[in-house]
Every structure is written in structure tokens, then in C-alpha cells.
Short mmCIF file of C-alpha atoms in Angstrom, two decimals:
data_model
loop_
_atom_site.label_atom_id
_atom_site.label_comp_id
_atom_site.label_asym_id
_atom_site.label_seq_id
_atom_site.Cartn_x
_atom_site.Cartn_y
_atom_site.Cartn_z
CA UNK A 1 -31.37 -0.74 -171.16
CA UNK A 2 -32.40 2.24 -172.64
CA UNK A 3 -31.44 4.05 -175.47
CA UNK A 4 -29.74 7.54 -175.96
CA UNK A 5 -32.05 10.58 -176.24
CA UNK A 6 -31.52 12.95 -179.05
CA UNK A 7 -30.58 15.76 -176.56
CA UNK A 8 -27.56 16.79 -174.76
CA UNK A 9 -28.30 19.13 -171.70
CA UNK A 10 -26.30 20.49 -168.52
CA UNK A 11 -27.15 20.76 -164.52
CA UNK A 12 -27.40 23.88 -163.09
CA UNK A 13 -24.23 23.26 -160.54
CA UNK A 14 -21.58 20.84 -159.05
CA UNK A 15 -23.92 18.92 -157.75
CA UNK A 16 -27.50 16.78 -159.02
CA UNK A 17 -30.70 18.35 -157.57
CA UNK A 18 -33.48 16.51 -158.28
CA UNK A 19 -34.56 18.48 -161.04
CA UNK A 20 -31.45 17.57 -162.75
CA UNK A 21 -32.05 14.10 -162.16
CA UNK A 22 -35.29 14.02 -163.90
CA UNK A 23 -34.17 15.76 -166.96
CA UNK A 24 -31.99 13.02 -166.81
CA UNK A 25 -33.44 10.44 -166.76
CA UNK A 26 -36.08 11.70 -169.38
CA UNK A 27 -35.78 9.33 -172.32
CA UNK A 28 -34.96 12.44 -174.70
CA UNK A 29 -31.83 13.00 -173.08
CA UNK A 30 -28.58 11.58 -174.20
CA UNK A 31 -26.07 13.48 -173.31
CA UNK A 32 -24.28 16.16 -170.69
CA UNK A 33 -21.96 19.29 -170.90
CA UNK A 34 -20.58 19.90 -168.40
CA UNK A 35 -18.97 23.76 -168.05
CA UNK A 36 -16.35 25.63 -165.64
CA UNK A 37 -18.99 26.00 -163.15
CA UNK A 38 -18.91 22.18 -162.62
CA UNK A 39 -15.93 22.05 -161.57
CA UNK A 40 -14.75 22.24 -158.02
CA UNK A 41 -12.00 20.22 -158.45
CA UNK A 42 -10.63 16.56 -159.79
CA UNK A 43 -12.23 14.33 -157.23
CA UNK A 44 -15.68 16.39 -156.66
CA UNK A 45 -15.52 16.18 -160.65
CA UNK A 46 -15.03 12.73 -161.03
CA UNK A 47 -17.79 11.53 -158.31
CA UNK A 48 -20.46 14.09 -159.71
CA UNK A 49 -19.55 12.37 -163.60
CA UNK A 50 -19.86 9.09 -161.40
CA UNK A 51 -23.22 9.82 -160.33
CA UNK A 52 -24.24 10.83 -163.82
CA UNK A 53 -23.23 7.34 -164.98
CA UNK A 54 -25.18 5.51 -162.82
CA UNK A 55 -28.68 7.05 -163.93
CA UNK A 56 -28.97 4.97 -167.20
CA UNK A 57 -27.25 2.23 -168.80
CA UNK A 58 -25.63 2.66 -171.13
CA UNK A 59 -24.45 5.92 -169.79
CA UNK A 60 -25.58 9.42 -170.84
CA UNK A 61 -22.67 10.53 -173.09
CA UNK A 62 -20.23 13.22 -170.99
CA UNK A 63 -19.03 15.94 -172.81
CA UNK A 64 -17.07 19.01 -172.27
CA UNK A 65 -15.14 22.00 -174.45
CA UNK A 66 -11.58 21.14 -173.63
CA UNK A 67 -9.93 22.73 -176.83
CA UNK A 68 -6.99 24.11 -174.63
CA UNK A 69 -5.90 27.98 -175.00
CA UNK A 70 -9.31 30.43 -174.33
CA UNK A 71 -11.77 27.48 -174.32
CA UNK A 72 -10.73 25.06 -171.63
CA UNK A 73 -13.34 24.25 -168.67
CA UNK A 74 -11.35 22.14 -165.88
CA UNK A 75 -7.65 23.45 -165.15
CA UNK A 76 -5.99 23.29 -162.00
CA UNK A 77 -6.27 20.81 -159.22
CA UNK A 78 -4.39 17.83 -161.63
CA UNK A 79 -5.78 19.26 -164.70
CA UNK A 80 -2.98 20.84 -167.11
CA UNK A 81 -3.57 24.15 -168.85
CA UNK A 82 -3.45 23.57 -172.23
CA UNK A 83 -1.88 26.20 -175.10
CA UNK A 84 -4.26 27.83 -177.89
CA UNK A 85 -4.24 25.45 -180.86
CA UNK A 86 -2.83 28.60 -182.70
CA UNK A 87 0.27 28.11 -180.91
CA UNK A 88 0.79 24.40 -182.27
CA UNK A 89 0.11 26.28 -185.75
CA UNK A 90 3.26 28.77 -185.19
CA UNK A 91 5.09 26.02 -184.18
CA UNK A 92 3.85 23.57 -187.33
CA UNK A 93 5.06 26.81 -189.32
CA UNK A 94 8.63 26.86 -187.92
CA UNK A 95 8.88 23.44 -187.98
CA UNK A 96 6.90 20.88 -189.00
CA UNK A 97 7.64 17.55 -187.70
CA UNK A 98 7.43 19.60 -183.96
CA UNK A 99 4.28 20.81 -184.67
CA UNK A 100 3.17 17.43 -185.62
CA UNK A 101 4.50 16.00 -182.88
CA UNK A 102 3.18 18.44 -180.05
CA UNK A 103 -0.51 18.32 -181.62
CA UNK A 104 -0.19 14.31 -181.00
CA UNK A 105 1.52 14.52 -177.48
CA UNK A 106 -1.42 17.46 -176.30
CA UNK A 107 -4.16 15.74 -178.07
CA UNK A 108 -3.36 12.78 -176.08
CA UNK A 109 -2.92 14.75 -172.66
CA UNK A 110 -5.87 16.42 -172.90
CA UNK A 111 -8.23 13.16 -173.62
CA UNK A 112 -6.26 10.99 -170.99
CA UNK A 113 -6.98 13.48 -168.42
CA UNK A 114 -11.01 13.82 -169.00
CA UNK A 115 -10.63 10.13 -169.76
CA UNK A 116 -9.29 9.52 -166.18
CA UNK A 117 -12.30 11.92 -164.13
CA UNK A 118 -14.87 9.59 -166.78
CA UNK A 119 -15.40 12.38 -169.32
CA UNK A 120 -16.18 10.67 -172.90
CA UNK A 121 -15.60 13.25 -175.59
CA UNK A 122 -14.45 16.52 -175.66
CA UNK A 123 -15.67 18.74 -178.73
CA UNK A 124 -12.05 19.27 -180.15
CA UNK A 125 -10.04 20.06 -182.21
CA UNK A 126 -11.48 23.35 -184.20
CA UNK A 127 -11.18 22.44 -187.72
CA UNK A 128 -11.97 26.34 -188.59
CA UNK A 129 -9.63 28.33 -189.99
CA UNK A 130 -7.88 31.48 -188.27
CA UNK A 131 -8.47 34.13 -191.27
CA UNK A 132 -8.05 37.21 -188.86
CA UNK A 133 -11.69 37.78 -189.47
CA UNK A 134 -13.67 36.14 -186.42
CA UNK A 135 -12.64 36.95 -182.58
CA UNK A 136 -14.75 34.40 -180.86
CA UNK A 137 -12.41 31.42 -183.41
CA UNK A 138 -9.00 33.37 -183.63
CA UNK A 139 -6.19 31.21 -182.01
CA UNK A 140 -8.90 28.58 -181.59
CA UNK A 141 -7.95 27.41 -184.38
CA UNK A 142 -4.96 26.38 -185.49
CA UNK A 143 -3.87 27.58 -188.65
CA UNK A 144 -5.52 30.03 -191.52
CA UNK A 145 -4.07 27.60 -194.42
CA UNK A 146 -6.25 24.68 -195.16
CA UNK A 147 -3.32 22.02 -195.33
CA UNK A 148 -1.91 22.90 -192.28
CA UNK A 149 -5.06 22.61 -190.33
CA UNK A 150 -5.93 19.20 -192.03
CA UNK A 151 -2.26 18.07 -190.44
CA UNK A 152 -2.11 19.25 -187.28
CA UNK A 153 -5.98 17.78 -187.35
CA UNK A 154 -4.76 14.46 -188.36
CA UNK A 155 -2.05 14.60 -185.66
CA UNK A 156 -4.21 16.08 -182.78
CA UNK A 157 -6.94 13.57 -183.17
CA UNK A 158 -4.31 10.43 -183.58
CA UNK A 159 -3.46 11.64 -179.73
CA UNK A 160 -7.24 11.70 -178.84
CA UNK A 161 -7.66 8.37 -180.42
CA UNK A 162 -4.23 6.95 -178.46
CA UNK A 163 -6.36 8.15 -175.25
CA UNK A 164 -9.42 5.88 -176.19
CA UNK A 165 -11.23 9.05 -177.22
CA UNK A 166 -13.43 10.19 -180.34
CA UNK A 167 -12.99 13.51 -181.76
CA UNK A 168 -15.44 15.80 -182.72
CA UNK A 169 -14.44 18.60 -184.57
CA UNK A 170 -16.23 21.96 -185.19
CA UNK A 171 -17.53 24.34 -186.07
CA UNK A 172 -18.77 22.82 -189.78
CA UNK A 173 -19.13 24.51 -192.36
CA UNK A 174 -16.67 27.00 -190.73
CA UNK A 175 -16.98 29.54 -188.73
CA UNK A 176 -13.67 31.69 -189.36
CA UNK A 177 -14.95 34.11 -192.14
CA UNK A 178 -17.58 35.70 -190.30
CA UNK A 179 -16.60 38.33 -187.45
CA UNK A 180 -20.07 37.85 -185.84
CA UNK A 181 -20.08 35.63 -182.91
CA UNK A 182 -22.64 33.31 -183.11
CA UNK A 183 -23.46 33.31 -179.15
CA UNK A 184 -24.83 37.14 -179.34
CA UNK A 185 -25.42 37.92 -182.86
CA UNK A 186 -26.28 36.20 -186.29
CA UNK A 187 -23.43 35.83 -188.77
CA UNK A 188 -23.62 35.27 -192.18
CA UNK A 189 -21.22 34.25 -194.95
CA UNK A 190 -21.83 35.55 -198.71
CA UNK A 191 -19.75 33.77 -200.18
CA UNK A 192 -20.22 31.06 -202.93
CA UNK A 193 -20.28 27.23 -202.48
CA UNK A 194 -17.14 27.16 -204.75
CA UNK A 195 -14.99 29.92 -202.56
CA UNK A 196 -16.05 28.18 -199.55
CA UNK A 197 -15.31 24.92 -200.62
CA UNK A 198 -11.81 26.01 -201.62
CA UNK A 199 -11.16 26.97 -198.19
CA UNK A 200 -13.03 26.39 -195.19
CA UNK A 201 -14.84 23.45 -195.96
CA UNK A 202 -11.26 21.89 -196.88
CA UNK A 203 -9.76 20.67 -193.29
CA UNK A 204 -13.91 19.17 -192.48
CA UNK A 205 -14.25 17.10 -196.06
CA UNK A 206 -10.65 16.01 -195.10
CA UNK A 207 -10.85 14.76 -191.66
CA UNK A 208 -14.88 13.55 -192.61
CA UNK A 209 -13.17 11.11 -195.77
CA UNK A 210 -11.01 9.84 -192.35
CA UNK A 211 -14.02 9.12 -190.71
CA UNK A 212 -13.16 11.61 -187.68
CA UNK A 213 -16.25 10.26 -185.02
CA UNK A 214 -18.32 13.37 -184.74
CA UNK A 215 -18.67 17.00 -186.45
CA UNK A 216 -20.44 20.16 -184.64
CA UNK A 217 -22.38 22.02 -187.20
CA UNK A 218 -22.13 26.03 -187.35
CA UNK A 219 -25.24 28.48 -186.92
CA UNK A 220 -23.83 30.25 -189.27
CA UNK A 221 -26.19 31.14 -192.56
CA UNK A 222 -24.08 31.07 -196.24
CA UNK A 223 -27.52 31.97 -197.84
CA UNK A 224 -25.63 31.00 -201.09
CA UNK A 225 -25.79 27.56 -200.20
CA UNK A 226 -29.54 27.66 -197.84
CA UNK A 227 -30.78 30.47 -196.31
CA UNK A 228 -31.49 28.47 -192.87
CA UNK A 229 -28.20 28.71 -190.29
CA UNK A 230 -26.19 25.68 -191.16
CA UNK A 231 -27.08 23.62 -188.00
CA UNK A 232 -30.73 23.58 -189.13
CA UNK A 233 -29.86 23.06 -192.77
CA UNK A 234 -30.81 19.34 -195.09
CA UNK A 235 -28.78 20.76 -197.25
CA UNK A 236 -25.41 21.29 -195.05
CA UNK A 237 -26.17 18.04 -192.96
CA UNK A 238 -28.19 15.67 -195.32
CA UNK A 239 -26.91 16.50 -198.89
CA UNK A 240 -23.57 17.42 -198.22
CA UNK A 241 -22.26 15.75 -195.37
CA UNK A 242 -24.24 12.91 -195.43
CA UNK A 243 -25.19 12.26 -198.82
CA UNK A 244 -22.19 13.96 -201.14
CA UNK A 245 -19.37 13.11 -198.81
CA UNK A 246 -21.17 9.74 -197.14
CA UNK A 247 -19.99 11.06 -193.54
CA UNK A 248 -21.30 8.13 -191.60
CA UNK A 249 -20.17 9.94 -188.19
CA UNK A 250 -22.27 11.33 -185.45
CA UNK A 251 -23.16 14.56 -185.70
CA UNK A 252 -23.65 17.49 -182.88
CA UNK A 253 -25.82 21.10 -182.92
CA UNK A 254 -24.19 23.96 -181.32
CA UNK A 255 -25.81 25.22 -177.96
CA UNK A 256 -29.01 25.96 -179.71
CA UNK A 257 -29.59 29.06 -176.86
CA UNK A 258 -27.28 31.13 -178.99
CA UNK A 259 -28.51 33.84 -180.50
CA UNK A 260 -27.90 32.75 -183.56
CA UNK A 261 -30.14 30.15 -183.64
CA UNK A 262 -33.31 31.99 -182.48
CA UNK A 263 -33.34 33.08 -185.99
CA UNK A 264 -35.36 29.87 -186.23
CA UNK A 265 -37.93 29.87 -184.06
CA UNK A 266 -38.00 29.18 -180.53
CA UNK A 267 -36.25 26.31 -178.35
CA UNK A 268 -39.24 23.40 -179.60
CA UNK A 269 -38.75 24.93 -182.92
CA UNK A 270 -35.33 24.82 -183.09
CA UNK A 271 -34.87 20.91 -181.83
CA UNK A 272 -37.49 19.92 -184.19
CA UNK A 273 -35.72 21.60 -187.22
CA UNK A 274 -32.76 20.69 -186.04
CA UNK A 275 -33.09 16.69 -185.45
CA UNK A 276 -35.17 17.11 -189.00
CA UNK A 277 -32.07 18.50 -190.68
CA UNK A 278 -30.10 15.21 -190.28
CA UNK A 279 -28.02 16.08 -186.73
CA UNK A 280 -27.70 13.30 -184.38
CA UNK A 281 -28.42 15.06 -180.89
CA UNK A 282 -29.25 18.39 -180.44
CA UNK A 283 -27.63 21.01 -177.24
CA UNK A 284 -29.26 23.09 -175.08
CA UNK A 285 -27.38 24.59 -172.71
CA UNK A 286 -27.51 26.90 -169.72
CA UNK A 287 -31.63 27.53 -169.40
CA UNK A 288 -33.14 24.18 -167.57
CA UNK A 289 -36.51 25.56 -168.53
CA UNK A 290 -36.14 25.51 -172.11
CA UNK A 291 -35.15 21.38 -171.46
CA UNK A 292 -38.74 21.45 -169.96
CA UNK A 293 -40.08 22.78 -172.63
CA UNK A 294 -38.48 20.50 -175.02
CA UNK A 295 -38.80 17.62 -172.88
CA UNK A 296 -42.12 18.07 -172.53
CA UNK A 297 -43.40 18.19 -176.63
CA UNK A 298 -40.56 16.95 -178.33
CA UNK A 299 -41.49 13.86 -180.68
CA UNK A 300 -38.67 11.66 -181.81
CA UNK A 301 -38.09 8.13 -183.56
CA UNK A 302 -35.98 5.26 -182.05
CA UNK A 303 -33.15 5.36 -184.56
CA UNK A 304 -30.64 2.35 -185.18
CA UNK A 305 -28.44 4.29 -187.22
CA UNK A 306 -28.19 7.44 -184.67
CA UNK A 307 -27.47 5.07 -181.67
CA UNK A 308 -25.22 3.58 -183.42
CA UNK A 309 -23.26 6.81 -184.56
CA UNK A 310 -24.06 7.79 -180.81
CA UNK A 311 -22.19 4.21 -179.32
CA UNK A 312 -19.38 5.26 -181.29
CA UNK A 313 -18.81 8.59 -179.10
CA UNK A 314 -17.96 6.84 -175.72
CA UNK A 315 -14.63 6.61 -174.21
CA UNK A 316 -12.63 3.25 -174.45
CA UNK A 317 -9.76 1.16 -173.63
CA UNK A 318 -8.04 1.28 -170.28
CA UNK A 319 -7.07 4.57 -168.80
CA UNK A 320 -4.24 4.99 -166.45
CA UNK A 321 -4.16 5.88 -162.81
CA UNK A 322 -3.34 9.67 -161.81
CA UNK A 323 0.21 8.29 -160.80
CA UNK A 324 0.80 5.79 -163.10
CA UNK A 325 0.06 8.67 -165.85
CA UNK A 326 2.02 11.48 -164.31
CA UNK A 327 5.63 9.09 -163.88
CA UNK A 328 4.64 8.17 -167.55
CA UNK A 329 7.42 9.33 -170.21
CA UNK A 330 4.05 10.33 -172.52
CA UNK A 331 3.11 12.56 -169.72
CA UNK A 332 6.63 14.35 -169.54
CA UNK A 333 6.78 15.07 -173.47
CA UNK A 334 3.32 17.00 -173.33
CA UNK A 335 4.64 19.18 -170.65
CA UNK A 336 8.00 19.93 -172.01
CA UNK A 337 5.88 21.04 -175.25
CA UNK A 338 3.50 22.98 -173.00
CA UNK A 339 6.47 24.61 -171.73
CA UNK A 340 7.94 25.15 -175.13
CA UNK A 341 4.84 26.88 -176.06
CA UNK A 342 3.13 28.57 -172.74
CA UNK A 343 -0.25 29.01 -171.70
CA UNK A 344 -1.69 32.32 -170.65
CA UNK A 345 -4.83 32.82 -171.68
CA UNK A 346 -8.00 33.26 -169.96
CA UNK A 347 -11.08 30.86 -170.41
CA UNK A 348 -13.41 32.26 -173.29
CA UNK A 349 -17.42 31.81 -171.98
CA UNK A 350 -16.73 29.11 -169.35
CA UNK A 351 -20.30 28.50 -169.32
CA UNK A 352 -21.51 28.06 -172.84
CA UNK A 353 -20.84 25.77 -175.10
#
């Protein structure tokens, strides 16, 4: 058996070329995205994840952005297009117990589906909040006020956990009072520790005090609290998450090709500051030859404690058949509340995390 690798990586199609394979199987890898562009449908989906899960043992951890609304990489073919959180948060605001409820019942949908192609964790819900500020987070998220992101958090990841999967909610510290967008430019937030904390950082101390599995940490910079993006930060990850609020979850970089993170250094740079800063496994995304690089120098220590945040991550408990979940009566609620709420929006970067 071998352990997990500190890195989580993609494949440059539908399919495993042998280059793929060897990045693999290189004992610094622990994990795979996979994006839009890996998807050609449910059953060319679930052999390819198949084939990924026989290359190690355990299995490399398969993950995927599945938020729903903008940011959702497999619909069609069986898969059910999911609303915008935001629209759970206009419903939570007419009506609470609905909102509640939906967030549960689509929560649960959209785990039991990856669950069913042999997709492990999906980095949802946003935990950021909607402030009218930032266009890349907007109706990801799915709520500006603090307490009713915490609830419809609470509610979304009960469904997740129903499905036998772990959350993993982003983007920590927060990501929703910067306009920059993180994949092209690099945002920063002036505010204070104590505004921030007031706000933003509410709904991620909240759902970290319930133990939610995993957190993705920001590259944003809030050079009131460190001047290093937050992602590369001792401060955000080791002192604060880890040591103030004694988050004992796993916890996930953002795609560390953004351009917000070359701020740092390049890709080696970036892993190595990274893993230093206290995060768990480390993305890199969309350039293969940057995971050569990486794979290549990259240094790392057998840790109990990470591989044991990291065991935490995979799916579990049974998961239905395709026809046994689609005559389900849990299968019929989520799509009466997907057609209470509609879907029509367009995938947001299908190919980067």
C-alpha cells in the first residue's frame, strides 16, 4: 500500500496516456480533478475514474467542482443541472424551512450522483459570501449575510454527508470582498482582522467548530493579517485555522497555476511554501509540465496526521444503482426543487479549478 502524495493533479483528456499514468503513479501524487473536458459522458466517466482507481491502493482521491449554477463540470447524459447556490439563498430568504430543505435535498443529489460514476469529493459548498463585490463568487455563493450562509451550509453539507460524501468548503478566508479574480489577477483585501472576522470569516469558523472534512484556502492577500496570499500563509493555515480554532480537517490549495499565486514564486516555489504553510495537498492544474517539474524536486515527509485528514476525504457507505436512485422518492424531491428554482446558467471556467 502506498500512501497519498501531497499533490492533486489532472490528465490532459478523457482518456490515460501514459504520461498521465506516470504522474500517477508518482508517490507525490494524491489526488485528481477532473474538469468538463473529462467528460464524455456517464459511462466513459465512470470507467476512466475506474481506471484511475486501480493505479494505487488506496485510491488516488477523485475530485471535481460540482457547486451547481456557473461551476458545474458533468451535466447531461444522467447528470442533473444543478441551480446557483444563490438561488437556494432567495429561496432561504422567502422562506426558510424551504430553503433549508432544498439545500439538503440538492446537496444530497449532487454527491449521490458523483458518488455513483466513483467521484469522492466535490469542493462544495462556497462558504463565501455574495457582497455584490466579486464576479468570479457572485451567485456562487449563497447568501451575503453570514447566518444565512452558515444555515444553508449546515443544511447543504447534511445532504453531502447523507450521500457518504465529505464536504469541502471554500474559498477560506473569503473570497467575496475582493472584485479581482484570483485566476487572472491578484486580489487583495485591506481590511482589518476584526472587520473580516465579523463577516467573512463567520460561515468558515462556523462550519470548521462542526468539523466540516476539508476547507480550500483563498490566494487572496489581507496584508493586514500576512502579506503572503492566504493559501501560502502560517498564519491563515497554522495559527488560525489550525492552532486558534483547532480545525483538525484536511485542508486543500487552490489551483496554484492561478495568477494569483505566481505572486510567490514559481510552481516548485509555490508547493514548497504552500505544503510549509500547514495545507494538506497542494493543486496544480491544467499544465502537466509544471507536475514534472514538481514531481521531479519536490521534498516531502510521510505524515500520519495528513493521511489521516486525507482518509477522511473518501467516499463511503453504499451508493445506489442509476435506477434504483432515479424511482427513489429522494430523487423526485431534488427535482421538483430544481424545478422550483431553474437552472440556466452557463459553466464558469470548465477547465480550472
Amino acid at each position: 500500500m502506498t500512501a497519498l502524495g501531497p499533490l492533486m493533479i489532472d490528465l490532459a483528456g478523457p482518456e490515460i496516456t501514459p504520461a498521465d499514468r506516470r504522474r500517477l503513479q508518482h508517490p507525490s501524487t494524491g489526488g485528481v480533478i477532473l474538469f468538463a473536458r473529462h467528460f464524455e459522458g456517464w459511462a466513459p466517466l465512470a470507467e476512466l475514474i475506474a481506471e484511475i482507481r486501480a493505479l494505487r491502493r488506496p485510491h488516488l482521491l477523485i475530485a471535481v467542482d460540482q457547486e451547481g449554477g456557473r461551476v458545474q463540470r458533468f451535466k447531461g447524459d444522467g447528470f442533473v443541472a444543478l441551480p446557483a447556490m444563490g438561488r437556494l439563498g432567495d429561496l432561504f430568504d422567502e422562506d426558510r424551512q424551504a430553503g433549508l430543505e432544498a439545500a439538503r435535498s440538492l446537496g444530497w443529489l449532487m454527491a449521490v450522483q458523483l458518488r455513483e460514476v466513483g467521484v469522492d469529493l466535490s469542493f462544495a459548498p462556497v462558504l463565501d459570501l455574495d457582497r455584490g463585490i466579486s464576479g468570479v463568487i457572485g451567485d456562487r455563493a449563497f447568501d451575503e449575510r453570514p447566518e444565512s450562509v452558515i444555515a444553508l451550509a449546515i443544511a447543504w453539507t447534511g445532504g453531502m454527508q447523507d450521500a457518504g460524501m465529505a464536504a469541502v468548503g471554500k474559498h477560506y478566508p473569503g473570497h467575496g470582498a475582493v472584485a479581482a479574480d484570483s485566476h487572472i489577477a491578484h486580489p487583495v483585501d485591506p481590511r482589518s482582522m476584526a472587520s473580516i472576522e465579523k463577516t467573512d470569516l463567520r460561515p468558515f469558523r462556523a462550519m470548521a467548530e462542526r468539523l466540516i472534512p476539508g476547507l480550500m484556502v483563498s490566494h487572496v492577500v489581507y496584508p493586514e493579517v500576512d502579506a503572503r496570499p492566504a493559501g501560502f500563509s502560517p498564519v491563515w493555515v497554522r495559527e488560525i485555522l489550525r492552532g486558534q480554532w483547532g480545525y483538525e480537517g484536511a485542508v486543500f490549495s487552490d489551483d496554484l497555476t492561478m495568477a494569483a499565486a505566481s505572486a510567490v514564486g514559481d510552481i516548485e516555489e509555490r508547493v514548497a511554501q504552500c505544503l510549509a504553510a500547514g495545507v494538506d495537498m497542494a493543486l496544480v492544474c491544467n499544465h502537466p509540465e509544471l507536475v514534472d517539474r514538481v514531481q521531479k524536486s519536490l521534498d516531502f515527509a510521510p505524515s500520519a496526521q495528513r493521511e489521516a485528514r486525507l482518509a477522511r476525504m473518501f467516499g463511503h457507505g453504499p451508493v445506489p444503482s442509476e435506477s434504483k436512485l432515479t424511482h427513489s422518492p429522494r430523487y423526485a424531491e431534488a427535482l421538483r426543487w430544481i424545478e422550483r428554482l431553474g437552472v440556466d446558467e452557463p459553466d464558469l471556467f470548465p477547465d480550472r479549478a
